[in-house]
Amino acid sequence: STIVLVFEAPSQQKGENGRVKGWEWKVQKGQRVRQGQALGQV
Amino acid sequence: LGDALRNTKIQWYQIPVGLGIGFLGLVQFYKVTAREQEKQRDLEVGEPGSQPRGRPKVRPDGPWQVQVMSTLPLKAMSRLWGRFNELTIPYYLRVPGFKLYAFIFGVDLSEVGEDDLHVYPNLAAFFYRKLKPGSRPLHPDPHMLLSPSDGRVLQFGQIEGGDIEQVKGMTYSIDALLGRRTPTSSISNGSSGTSTEHAKKIHREASEEEEIIKSDAEFARVNGIPYTLPDLFTGSGRSKPVKDAATPSSQSTEAEVGAELALGERPWYDIISPDKTTSLYYAVVYLAPGDYHRFHSPTNWVVERRRHFAGELYSVSPYLQRTLPGLFTLNERVVLLGRWRWGFFSYIPVGATNVGSIVVNFDRELRTNSLTTDTEADRAADEAAARGEPYLGFAEASYEGASPVLGGHALRRGEEMGGFQLG
């Protein structure tokens, strides 16, 4: 079984201080995750 | 008879070569004609006046393994598998059986909800086990999007041009995954459909509205849903709301509901922020057989609609995901559409051969991997064909009745939403 998430989030863009703003993934492809673990954040 | 069999002389004659060739030619001609007729019938589906004949069978492309699999009655096999696993296991065989299963599939028995494994009467119950409280702590940062379940992150990324990359070079359309348009009312079968009666019901309940608003405002505050009630009413938040006309005010009229239905005809991606400050992202989490098979809400969000695609039940193993393009658009799945802090949000549990039954806790009417559902889907396809419309491939229900103010069913971060069951 599989769960697919499709969602809208702010696009990634570079801020004035060079920091990336917008959606950021916190996982790698193929990584094992547990329920409640972070996938990403804005 | 015995005497006749023993004493009758048998004489063998050669069949003329021409007759054999003619016979083989006839067989081949029959096969080709039958194939052509089948193709012609597929083309005629949807044309006015054509003979209704259920959902057209999708024949996936792929290597020979996929071709062989496509000839198997996967849904029937899945149901049989489910029935088999519901058979009660003898008491003294349960613990060794579950321990063997845990050894093979890597289940951590120390976190299983019940200490005494005898409690699980069969494999189906063990498979749909709960975990001990606290064994899956949520990430402390409330702004994080959480993993909905245990599993492996197979793919994630940004959706560009409406396509999701399944593996390198294989993509499928997001429209095919989620469904493009809301079907006509004949297919809607939700607990509170977008019907005139629903609008009238909302109108009758208008006197109770103030009380509802109080409770929903309280809910929003508790769950940290970062929009205010006026945002929900007017859609003046960060992104365009799904349905402007869904506001259940005391002024709800049939015209509003009509407008809502009209909005339902829009492609789903029309809801994306028109100012292009947002993008669409996706993530695919694969649950292995030994994983905890209940799924949870990854964030605070509101589910507005459910679309049930009664498709096939191919395996969703990483191998097949690599080799069968558009696997998720072929399989039976439940598409939950709604919105979260940043706009559109959808959550799609996809079934597989061994776990065809998808349970959604807040939707008692949903029946997946069911013969009845298949029959209903065939009937809907027939009706669509009779009307001269294409079959959209899904049945839709609306959750607006769950909370008239929020416009759907609100879910807390980490809340259990449902799960996958064997068969």
CSV table of C-alpha atoms in Angstrom, one decimal:
chain,number,residue,atom,x,y,z
A,1,SER,CA,0.0,0.0,0.0
A,2,THR,CA,1.0,3.5,-0.6
A,3,ILE,CA,0.1,7.0,0.4
A,4,VAL,CA,0.5,9.9,-2.0
A,5,LEU,CA,0.4,13.5,-0.7
A,6,VAL,CA,-0.1,16.4,-3.2
A,7,PHE,CA,-0.2,19.8,-1.7
A,8,GLU,CA,0.3,23.5,-2.3
A,9,ALA,CA,3.1,25.4,-0.5
A,10,PRO,CA,5.1,28.5,-1.0
A,11,SER,CA,7.6,28.2,-3.8
A,12,GLN,CA,11.3,28.1,-3.1
A,13,GLN,CA,13.1,31.4,-3.6
A,14,LYS,CA,16.2,33.0,-2.3
A,15,GLY,CA,15.8,35.7,0.2
A,16,GLU,CA,17.8,38.9,0.5
A,17,ASN,CA,20.3,37.3,3.0
A,18,GLY,CA,20.8,34.3,0.6
A,19,ARG,CA,18.7,32.0,2.7
A,20,VAL,CA,16.2,29.8,0.8
A,21,LYS,CA,12.6,30.6,1.6
A,22,GLY,CA,9.6,28.5,0.8
A,23,TRP,CA,9.0,24.7,0.9
A,24,GLU,CA,11.9,22.6,2.2
A,25,TRP,CA,12.1,18.8,2.3
A,26,LYS,CA,13.5,17.1,5.4
A,27,VAL,CA,13.8,13.6,4.0
A,28,GLN,CA,15.8,11.8,1.3
A,29,LYS,CA,14.5,9.5,-1.4
A,30,GLY,CA,14.4,5.9,-0.1
A,31,GLN,CA,14.6,7.0,3.5
A,32,ARG,CA,12.6,5.0,6.0
A,33,VAL,CA,10.2,7.2,8.0
A,34,ARG,CA,7.9,6.6,10.9
A,35,GLN,CA,4.5,8.1,11.4
A,36,GLY,CA,4.9,11.6,13.0
A,37,GLN,CA,8.4,12.2,11.6
A,38,ALA,CA,9.0,15.4,9.7
A,39,LEU,CA,8.7,15.3,5.9
A,40,GLY,CA,9.2,19.0,5.3
A,41,GLN,CA,8.3,22.5,6.2
A,42,VAL,CA,7.9,26.0,5.0
B,1,LEU,CA,-19.4,-52.1,-26.2
B,2,GLY,CA,-16.2,-53.6,-24.9
B,3,ASP,CA,-16.2,-56.2,-27.7
B,4,ALA,CA,-16.8,-53.4,-30.2
B,5,LEU,CA,-13.9,-51.4,-28.8
B,6,ARG,CA,-11.5,-54.3,-28.8
B,7,ASN,CA,-12.3,-55.7,-32.2
B,8,THR,CA,-13.1,-52.7,-34.3
B,9,LYS,CA,-10.3,-51.9,-36.7
B,10,ILE,CA,-8.9,-48.4,-36.4
B,11,GLN,CA,-7.5,-47.0,-39.6
B,12,TRP,CA,-5.7,-43.6,-39.6
B,13,TYR,CA,-5.7,-41.2,-42.5
B,14,GLN,CA,-3.6,-38.2,-43.2
B,15,ILE,CA,-5.4,-34.9,-43.3
B,16,PRO,CA,-4.4,-33.0,-46.4
B,17,VAL,CA,-1.9,-30.2,-45.6
B,18,GLY,CA,-4.2,-27.7,-47.2
B,19,LEU,CA,-7.0,-28.5,-44.8
B,20,GLY,CA,-4.7,-28.0,-41.8
B,21,ILE,CA,-3.5,-24.7,-43.1
B,22,GLY,CA,-7.0,-23.6,-43.8
B,23,PHE,CA,-8.0,-24.5,-40.3
B,24,LEU,CA,-5.2,-22.5,-38.7
B,25,GLY,CA,-6.0,-19.6,-41.0
B,26,LEU,CA,-9.6,-19.6,-39.9
B,27,VAL,CA,-8.5,-19.6,-36.2
B,28,GLN,CA,-6.2,-16.7,-36.8
B,29,PHE,CA,-8.9,-14.8,-38.8
B,30,TYR,CA,-11.3,-15.3,-35.9
B,31,LYS,CA,-8.8,-14.0,-33.4
B,32,VAL,CA,-8.0,-10.9,-35.4
B,33,THR,CA,-11.7,-10.2,-36.0
B,34,ALA,CA,-12.5,-10.6,-32.3
B,35,ARG,CA,-9.6,-8.2,-31.4
B,36,GLU,CA,-10.8,-5.6,-33.9
B,37,GLN,CA,-14.3,-5.8,-32.6
B,38,GLU,CA,-13.1,-5.4,-29.0
B,39,LYS,CA,-11.2,-2.3,-30.0
B,40,GLN,CA,-14.2,-0.9,-31.9
B,41,ARG,CA,-16.4,-1.4,-28.8
B,42,ASP,CA,-13.9,0.4,-26.6
B,43,LEU,CA,-14.0,3.3,-29.0
B,44,GLU,CA,-17.8,3.4,-29.0
B,45,VAL,CA,-18.0,3.7,-25.2
B,46,GLY,CA,-19.2,7.2,-24.5
B,47,GLU,CA,-20.9,7.8,-27.9
B,48,PRO,CA,-24.6,8.5,-27.8
B,49,GLY,CA,-26.6,5.5,-28.4
B,50,SER,CA,-23.8,3.0,-27.9
B,51,GLN,CA,-24.4,-0.2,-26.1
B,52,PRO,CA,-23.6,0.2,-22.4
B,53,ARG,CA,-21.0,-2.3,-21.2
B,54,GLY,CA,-19.5,-1.2,-18.0
B,55,ARG,CA,-16.1,0.4,-17.4
B,56,PRO,CA,-13.6,0.0,-20.3
B,57,LYS,CA,-10.8,-2.3,-19.2
B,58,VAL,CA,-7.4,-0.5,-19.1
B,59,ARG,CA,-4.6,-2.6,-20.5
B,60,PRO,CA,-1.3,-1.3,-19.0
B,61,ASP,CA,1.9,-1.2,-20.9
B,62,GLY,CA,5.0,-2.8,-19.4
B,63,PRO,CA,7.2,-5.9,-19.3
B,64,TRP,CA,5.8,-9.4,-19.5
B,65,GLN,CA,5.3,-9.6,-15.7
B,66,VAL,CA,2.9,-6.6,-16.0
B,67,GLN,CA,1.1,-8.2,-19.0
B,68,VAL,CA,0.6,-11.4,-17.1
B,69,MET,CA,-0.5,-9.6,-14.0
B,70,SER,CA,-3.1,-7.6,-16.1
B,71,THR,CA,-4.8,-10.9,-17.1
B,72,LEU,CA,-5.3,-12.0,-13.5
B,73,PRO,CA,-8.5,-11.3,-11.5
B,74,LEU,CA,-6.6,-9.2,-9.0
B,75,LYS,CA,-9.6,-7.8,-7.1
B,76,ALA,CA,-11.2,-11.3,-6.7
B,77,MET,CA,-7.8,-12.6,-5.5
B,78,SER,CA,-7.5,-9.7,-3.1
B,79,ARG,CA,-11.0,-10.4,-1.7
B,80,LEU,CA,-10.2,-14.1,-1.4
B,81,TRP,CA,-6.9,-13.2,0.4
B,82,GLY,CA,-8.9,-11.0,2.8
B,83,ARG,CA,-11.4,-13.8,3.6
B,84,PHE,CA,-8.6,-16.3,4.1
B,85,ASN,CA,-6.8,-14.0,6.6
B,86,GLU,CA,-10.0,-13.5,8.5
B,87,LEU,CA,-10.1,-17.2,9.4
B,88,THR,CA,-9.6,-17.6,13.1
B,89,ILE,CA,-6.2,-19.1,14.0
B,90,PRO,CA,-6.2,-21.8,16.6
B,91,TYR,CA,-5.3,-20.2,20.0
B,92,TYR,CA,-1.9,-22.0,20.5
B,93,LEU,CA,-0.7,-21.3,16.9
B,94,ARG,CA,-1.3,-17.5,17.1
B,95,VAL,CA,1.8,-16.4,19.0
B,96,PRO,CA,4.3,-18.6,17.0
B,97,GLY,CA,2.4,-17.6,13.8
B,98,PHE,CA,2.6,-13.8,14.5
B,99,LYS,CA,6.2,-14.2,15.6
B,100,LEU,CA,7.1,-15.9,12.4
B,101,TYR,CA,5.3,-13.1,10.5
B,102,ALA,CA,7.2,-10.5,12.5
B,103,PHE,CA,10.5,-12.3,11.8
B,104,ILE,CA,9.9,-12.4,8.1
B,105,PHE,CA,8.6,-8.9,7.6
B,106,GLY,CA,10.5,-7.1,10.4
B,107,VAL,CA,7.7,-6.2,12.8
B,108,ASP,CA,8.8,-4.7,16.1
B,109,LEU,CA,6.7,-6.7,18.5
B,110,SER,CA,7.7,-4.5,21.5
B,111,GLU,CA,5.6,-1.6,20.2
B,112,VAL,CA,2.5,-3.6,19.3
B,113,GLY,CA,-0.5,-2.3,21.2
B,114,GLU,CA,-1.5,-5.6,22.8
B,115,ASP,CA,1.2,-7.4,24.9
B,116,ASP,CA,-0.6,-10.7,24.6
B,117,LEU,CA,-0.6,-11.6,20.9
B,118,HIS,CA,-3.4,-14.2,21.6
B,119,VAL,CA,-5.8,-11.3,21.5
B,120,TYR,CA,-5.5,-11.1,17.7
B,121,PRO,CA,-7.7,-13.9,16.4
B,122,ASN,CA,-6.2,-13.9,12.9
B,123,LEU,CA,-3.6,-12.3,10.7
B,124,ALA,CA,-6.1,-9.6,9.5
B,125,ALA,CA,-6.5,-8.3,13.1
B,126,PHE,CA,-2.8,-8.4,13.7
B,127,PHE,CA,-2.0,-6.6,10.5
B,128,TYR,CA,-4.4,-3.8,11.4
B,129,ARG,CA,-2.9,-3.6,14.9
B,130,LYS,CA,-2.6,-0.4,17.0
B,131,LEU,CA,0.6,0.7,18.6
B,132,LYS,CA,1.3,1.4,22.2
B,133,PRO,CA,0.6,5.0,23.1
B,134,GLY,CA,3.6,7.2,22.7
B,135,SER,CA,5.4,4.9,20.3
B,136,ARG,CA,5.1,7.4,17.5
B,137,PRO,CA,5.8,10.8,19.0
B,138,LEU,CA,4.9,13.7,16.7
B,139,HIS,CA,7.7,16.1,15.6
B,140,PRO,CA,7.7,18.9,18.2
B,141,ASP,CA,7.6,21.7,15.6
B,142,PRO,CA,3.9,22.3,14.9
B,143,HIS,CA,4.7,23.7,11.4
B,144,MET,CA,6.3,20.6,10.1
B,145,LEU,CA,4.4,18.4,7.6
B,146,LEU,CA,4.5,14.9,9.2
B,147,SER,CA,4.8,11.5,7.7
B,148,PRO,CA,1.3,10.1,7.5
B,149,SER,CA,2.4,6.5,8.2
B,150,ASP,CA,5.4,4.3,8.7
B,151,GLY,CA,7.1,3.4,5.4
B,152,ARG,CA,9.7,4.4,2.9
B,153,VAL,CA,9.7,7.7,1.0
B,154,LEU,CA,9.9,6.5,-2.6
B,155,GLN,CA,9.5,9.8,-4.4
B,156,PHE,CA,9.0,13.5,-3.6
B,157,GLY,CA,9.4,16.7,-5.5
B,158,GLN,CA,7.7,19.5,-7.2
B,159,ILE,CA,4.9,19.1,-9.7
B,160,GLU,CA,5.6,20.9,-12.9
B,161,GLY,CA,3.4,21.0,-15.9
B,162,GLY,CA,0.8,18.8,-14.2
B,163,ASP,CA,2.9,15.7,-14.2
B,164,ILE,CA,4.3,13.6,-11.3
B,165,GLU,CA,7.5,11.8,-11.9
B,166,GLN,CA,7.0,8.2,-10.8
B,167,VAL,CA,10.5,7.1,-11.6
B,168,LYS,CA,13.1,8.6,-13.9
B,169,GLY,CA,11.5,9.1,-17.2
B,170,MET,CA,8.0,7.8,-16.2
B,171,THR,CA,5.4,10.3,-15.4
B,172,TYR,CA,1.7,10.4,-14.9
B,173,SER,CA,-0.8,13.2,-15.0
B,174,ILE,CA,-1.9,14.7,-11.8
B,175,ASP,CA,-5.4,15.0,-13.3
B,176,ALA,CA,-5.4,11.2,-13.8
B,177,LEU,CA,-4.4,10.7,-10.2
B,178,LEU,CA,-6.9,13.1,-8.5
B,179,GLY,CA,-9.7,13.3,-11.1
B,180,ARG,CA,-10.3,16.4,-13.1
B,181,ARG,CA,-13.9,17.3,-12.7
B,182,THR,CA,-16.7,16.7,-10.3
B,183,PRO,CA,-19.1,14.2,-11.8
B,184,THR,CA,-22.8,14.9,-12.3
B,185,SER,CA,-25.0,14.5,-9.3
B,186,SER,CA,-26.0,11.0,-10.2
B,187,ILE,CA,-22.7,9.7,-9.0
B,188,SER,CA,-22.5,11.8,-5.9
B,189,ASN,CA,-23.3,9.6,-2.9
B,190,GLY,CA,-21.7,11.3,0.0
B,191,SER,CA,-23.1,11.7,3.5
B,192,SER,CA,-24.0,15.2,2.6
B,193,GLY,CA,-23.9,15.7,-1.1
B,194,THR,CA,-23.9,19.0,-2.9
B,195,SER,CA,-27.6,18.9,-3.4
B,196,THR,CA,-30.5,21.3,-3.1
B,197,GLU,CA,-31.7,19.3,-0.1
B,198,HIS,CA,-28.4,19.9,1.5
B,199,ALA,CA,-28.8,23.6,1.0
B,200,LYS,CA,-32.2,23.5,2.5
B,201,LYS,CA,-30.9,21.6,5.4
B,202,ILE,CA,-28.2,24.2,6.0
B,203,HIS,CA,-30.9,26.9,5.7
B,204,ARG,CA,-33.0,25.1,8.4
B,205,GLU,CA,-29.9,25.0,10.6
B,206,ALA,CA,-29.2,28.7,10.2
B,207,SER,CA,-30.7,29.4,13.6
B,208,GLU,CA,-28.1,27.2,15.2
B,209,GLU,CA,-25.3,28.8,13.2
B,210,GLU,CA,-24.0,31.0,16.0
B,211,GLU,CA,-23.4,28.1,18.3
B,212,ILE,CA,-21.7,26.1,15.5
B,213,ILE,CA,-19.4,29.1,14.8
B,214,LYS,CA,-18.4,29.2,18.4
B,215,SER,CA,-17.5,25.6,18.6
B,216,ASP,CA,-15.6,25.6,15.3
B,217,ALA,CA,-13.7,28.8,16.3
B,218,GLU,CA,-12.7,26.9,19.4
B,219,PHE,CA,-11.6,24.0,17.3
B,220,ALA,CA,-9.6,26.1,15.0
B,221,ARG,CA,-7.9,27.8,18.0
B,222,VAL,CA,-7.1,24.5,19.7
B,223,ASN,CA,-5.7,23.0,16.6
B,224,GLY,CA,-3.8,26.0,15.5
B,225,ILE,CA,-5.5,26.3,12.1
B,226,PRO,CA,-4.1,29.6,11.1
B,227,TYR,CA,-7.0,31.2,9.4
B,228,THR,CA,-9.7,33.1,10.8
B,229,LEU,CA,-13.4,32.4,10.3
B,230,PRO,CA,-13.8,35.4,7.9
B,231,ASP,CA,-11.0,33.9,5.9
B,232,LEU,CA,-12.9,30.7,5.7
B,233,PHE,CA,-16.1,32.5,4.7
B,234,THR,CA,-14.7,34.8,2.1
B,235,GLY,CA,-11.6,33.0,1.0
B,236,SER,CA,-9.5,36.1,1.7
B,237,GLY,CA,-6.6,33.9,3.0
B,238,ARG,CA,-3.3,33.3,1.3
B,239,SER,CA,-4.8,31.3,-1.5
B,240,LYS,CA,-8.0,31.1,-3.4
B,241,PRO,CA,-10.5,28.8,-1.6
B,242,VAL,CA,-11.8,25.7,-3.2
B,243,LYS,CA,-15.4,26.8,-3.2
B,244,ASP,CA,-16.4,30.4,-2.7
B,245,ALA,CA,-20.0,29.4,-2.6
B,246,ALA,CA,-19.6,26.8,0.2
B,247,THR,CA,-20.2,29.4,2.9
B,248,PRO,CA,-23.1,28.1,4.9
B,249,SER,CA,-24.6,31.4,5.9
B,250,SER,CA,-28.2,31.9,6.7
B,251,GLN,CA,-28.5,33.3,3.2
B,252,SER,CA,-27.8,29.9,1.6
B,253,THR,CA,-30.0,29.5,-1.4
B,254,GLU,CA,-30.3,27.1,-4.3
B,255,ALA,CA,-28.6,29.6,-6.5
B,256,GLU,CA,-25.5,29.4,-4.2
B,257,VAL,CA,-25.6,25.7,-4.4
B,258,GLY,CA,-25.9,25.9,-8.2
B,259,ALA,CA,-22.8,28.2,-8.2
B,260,GLU,CA,-21.1,25.6,-6.0
B,261,LEU,CA,-21.9,22.9,-8.5
B,262,ALA,CA,-20.6,25.1,-11.3
B,263,LEU,CA,-17.3,25.6,-9.4
B,264,GLY,CA,-17.2,21.8,-8.9
B,265,GLU,CA,-16.9,21.5,-12.7
B,266,ARG,CA,-13.6,23.4,-12.7
B,267,PRO,CA,-10.4,21.5,-13.0
B,268,TRP,CA,-9.0,21.0,-9.5
B,269,TYR,CA,-5.8,23.1,-10.3
B,270,ASP,CA,-7.9,26.2,-10.7
B,271,ILE,CA,-7.7,26.5,-7.0
B,272,ILE,CA,-4.0,27.1,-6.9
B,273,SER,CA,-3.0,30.6,-6.0
B,274,PRO,CA,-3.3,32.9,-9.1
B,275,ASP,CA,-0.4,35.0,-7.9
B,276,LYS,CA,2.1,32.1,-8.6
B,277,THR,CA,3.7,32.4,-5.2
B,278,THR,CA,3.0,28.8,-4.4
B,279,SER,CA,3.8,25.5,-6.1
B,280,LEU,CA,2.5,22.0,-6.0
B,281,TYR,CA,4.6,19.4,-4.3
B,282,TYR,CA,4.1,15.6,-3.9
B,283,ALA,CA,5.5,12.8,-1.8
B,284,VAL,CA,5.0,9.0,-2.1
B,285,VAL,CA,5.3,6.9,1.0
B,286,TYR,CA,5.3,3.1,0.5
B,287,LEU,CA,4.2,0.8,3.3
B,288,ALA,CA,5.9,-2.6,3.4
B,289,PRO,CA,3.9,-5.6,4.6
B,290,GLY,CA,5.4,-5.5,8.1
B,291,ASP,CA,4.7,-1.8,8.7
B,292,TYR,CA,2.0,-0.4,10.9
B,293,HIS,CA,-0.9,0.0,8.5
B,294,ARG,CA,-2.9,2.8,10.0
B,295,PHE,CA,-2.5,6.2,8.5
B,296,HIS,CA,-2.7,9.6,10.2
B,297,SER,CA,-3.2,13.2,9.4
B,298,PRO,CA,0.1,14.9,8.4
B,299,THR,CA,-1.0,18.4,9.4
B,300,ASN,CA,-4.0,20.4,10.5
B,301,TRP,CA,-6.3,20.5,7.5
B,302,VAL,CA,-9.9,20.3,6.4
B,303,VAL,CA,-11.1,17.5,4.0
B,304,GLU,CA,-13.8,18.8,1.8
B,305,ARG,CA,-14.3,16.0,-0.7
B,306,ARG,CA,-13.6,12.4,-1.2
B,307,ARG,CA,-13.2,10.7,-4.6
B,308,HIS,CA,-13.2,7.0,-4.8
B,309,PHE,CA,-11.6,5.4,-7.9
B,310,ALA,CA,-12.7,1.8,-8.1
B,311,GLY,CA,-9.7,0.8,-10.2
B,312,GLU,CA,-7.5,-2.3,-10.3
B,313,LEU,CA,-5.4,-3.7,-7.5
B,314,TYR,CA,-1.9,-4.2,-8.8
B,315,SER,CA,0.9,-4.7,-6.4
B,316,VAL,CA,2.5,-1.3,-5.5
B,317,SER,CA,5.9,-2.8,-4.7
B,318,PRO,CA,8.9,-0.6,-5.6
B,319,TYR,CA,9.6,-3.0,-8.5
B,320,LEU,CA,6.2,-2.5,-10.0
B,321,GLN,CA,6.3,1.2,-9.3
B,322,ARG,CA,9.5,1.3,-11.4
B,323,THR,CA,8.1,-0.8,-14.2
B,324,LEU,CA,4.5,0.1,-14.5
B,325,PRO,CA,3.9,3.7,-15.6
B,326,GLY,CA,1.0,5.4,-14.0
B,327,LEU,CA,0.5,2.6,-11.4
B,328,PHE,CA,-1.2,4.9,-9.0
B,329,THR,CA,-3.7,6.1,-11.6
B,330,LEU,CA,-4.7,2.5,-12.3
B,331,ASN,CA,-5.1,1.2,-8.8
B,332,GLU,CA,-8.1,1.6,-6.5
B,333,ARG,CA,-7.6,4.7,-4.4
B,334,VAL,CA,-9.4,7.2,-2.2
B,335,VAL,CA,-8.6,10.8,-3.0
B,336,LEU,CA,-9.2,13.2,-0.1
B,337,LEU,CA,-9.3,16.8,-1.3
B,338,GLY,CA,-9.2,19.8,1.0
B,339,ARG,CA,-7.1,22.6,2.2
B,340,TRP,CA,-4.5,23.5,4.7
B,341,ARG,CA,-2.6,26.5,5.9
B,342,TRP,CA,-1.0,27.1,2.5
B,343,GLY,CA,-3.9,26.2,0.2
B,344,PHE,CA,-4.7,23.0,-1.6
B,345,PHE,CA,-4.1,19.7,0.2
B,346,SER,CA,-4.8,16.2,-1.0
B,347,TYR,CA,-4.2,12.8,0.6
B,348,ILE,CA,-4.4,9.7,-1.5
B,349,PRO,CA,-4.2,6.2,0.1
B,350,VAL,CA,-3.7,3.7,-2.8
B,351,GLY,CA,-4.7,0.1,-2.4
B,352,ALA,CA,-2.7,-3.0,-3.5
B,353,THR,CA,-3.4,-6.6,-4.2
B,354,ASN,CA,-2.8,-7.7,-0.6
B,355,VAL,CA,-4.2,-4.7,1.0
B,356,GLY,CA,-7.2,-3.7,-1.1
B,357,SER,CA,-9.4,-2.4,1.7
B,358,ILE,CA,-8.9,1.3,2.5
B,359,VAL,CA,-10.7,2.4,5.6
B,360,VAL,CA,-11.4,6.1,6.3
B,361,ASN,CA,-12.6,6.5,9.9
B,362,PHE,CA,-14.8,9.5,9.3
B,363,ASP,CA,-16.5,8.1,6.2
B,364,ARG,CA,-18.7,5.2,7.0
B,365,GLU,CA,-20.2,5.0,3.5
B,366,LEU,CA,-16.9,4.3,1.8
B,367,ARG,CA,-16.6,0.7,0.6
B,368,THR,CA,-13.4,-0.2,-1.1
B,369,ASN,CA,-12.5,-3.5,-2.8
B,370,SER,CA,-16.1,-4.5,-2.8
B,371,LEU,CA,-18.1,-6.3,-5.4
B,372,THR,CA,-21.0,-4.0,-4.8
B,373,THR,CA,-18.8,-0.9,-5.5
B,374,ASP,CA,-17.5,-2.5,-8.7
B,375,THR,CA,-21.1,-3.1,-9.8
B,376,GLU,CA,-22.1,0.4,-9.0
B,377,ALA,CA,-19.0,1.8,-10.9
B,378,ASP,CA,-20.0,-0.3,-13.9
B,379,ARG,CA,-23.6,1.0,-13.6
B,380,ALA,CA,-22.3,4.6,-13.4
B,381,ALA,CA,-20.1,4.0,-16.5
B,382,ASP,CA,-23.1,2.6,-18.3
B,383,GLU,CA,-25.3,5.5,-17.3
B,384,ALA,CA,-22.6,8.0,-18.4
B,385,ALA,CA,-22.2,6.1,-21.7
B,386,ALA,CA,-26.0,6.2,-22.2
B,387,ARG,CA,-26.0,10.0,-21.6
B,388,GLY,CA,-23.2,10.3,-24.1
B,389,GLU,CA,-20.7,11.5,-21.4
B,390,PRO,CA,-17.3,10.0,-20.7
B,391,TYR,CA,-17.0,8.0,-17.5
B,392,LEU,CA,-14.9,10.1,-15.1
B,393,GLY,CA,-13.8,7.0,-13.2
B,394,PHE,CA,-14.8,8.0,-9.7
B,395,ALA,CA,-17.6,8.5,-7.3
B,396,GLU,CA,-17.5,11.7,-5.2
B,397,ALA,CA,-18.8,12.6,-1.8
B,398,SER,CA,-18.7,15.9,0.0
B,399,TYR,CA,-17.9,16.4,3.7
B,400,GLU,CA,-19.3,19.9,4.0
B,401,GLY,CA,-22.0,18.6,6.4
B,402,ALA,CA,-19.3,17.6,8.9
B,403,SER,CA,-18.7,21.2,9.8
B,404,PRO,CA,-20.8,23.8,8.0
B,405,VAL,CA,-18.5,26.6,9.1
B,406,LEU,CA,-15.2,24.9,8.2
B,407,GLY,CA,-16.7,23.5,5.0
B,408,GLY,CA,-15.5,20.0,5.6
B,409,HIS,CA,-14.1,17.5,8.1
B,410,ALA,CA,-11.3,19.0,10.2
B,411,LEU,CA,-8.4,16.9,11.1
B,412,ARG,CA,-5.8,17.5,13.7
B,413,ARG,CA,-2.1,16.9,13.2
B,414,GLY,CA,-1.3,13.3,13.9
B,415,GLU,CA,-4.9,12.2,14.2
B,416,GLU,CA,-5.6,8.7,13.0
B,417,MET,CA,-7.5,8.9,9.7
B,418,GLY,CA,-7.9,5.3,8.8
B,419,GLY,CA,-5.8,2.4,7.5
B,420,PHE,CA,-5.3,-0.4,5.0
B,421,GLN,CA,-6.7,-3.8,5.8
B,422,LEU,CA,-5.8,-7.2,4.3
B,423,GLY,CA,-7.9,-8.1,1.2
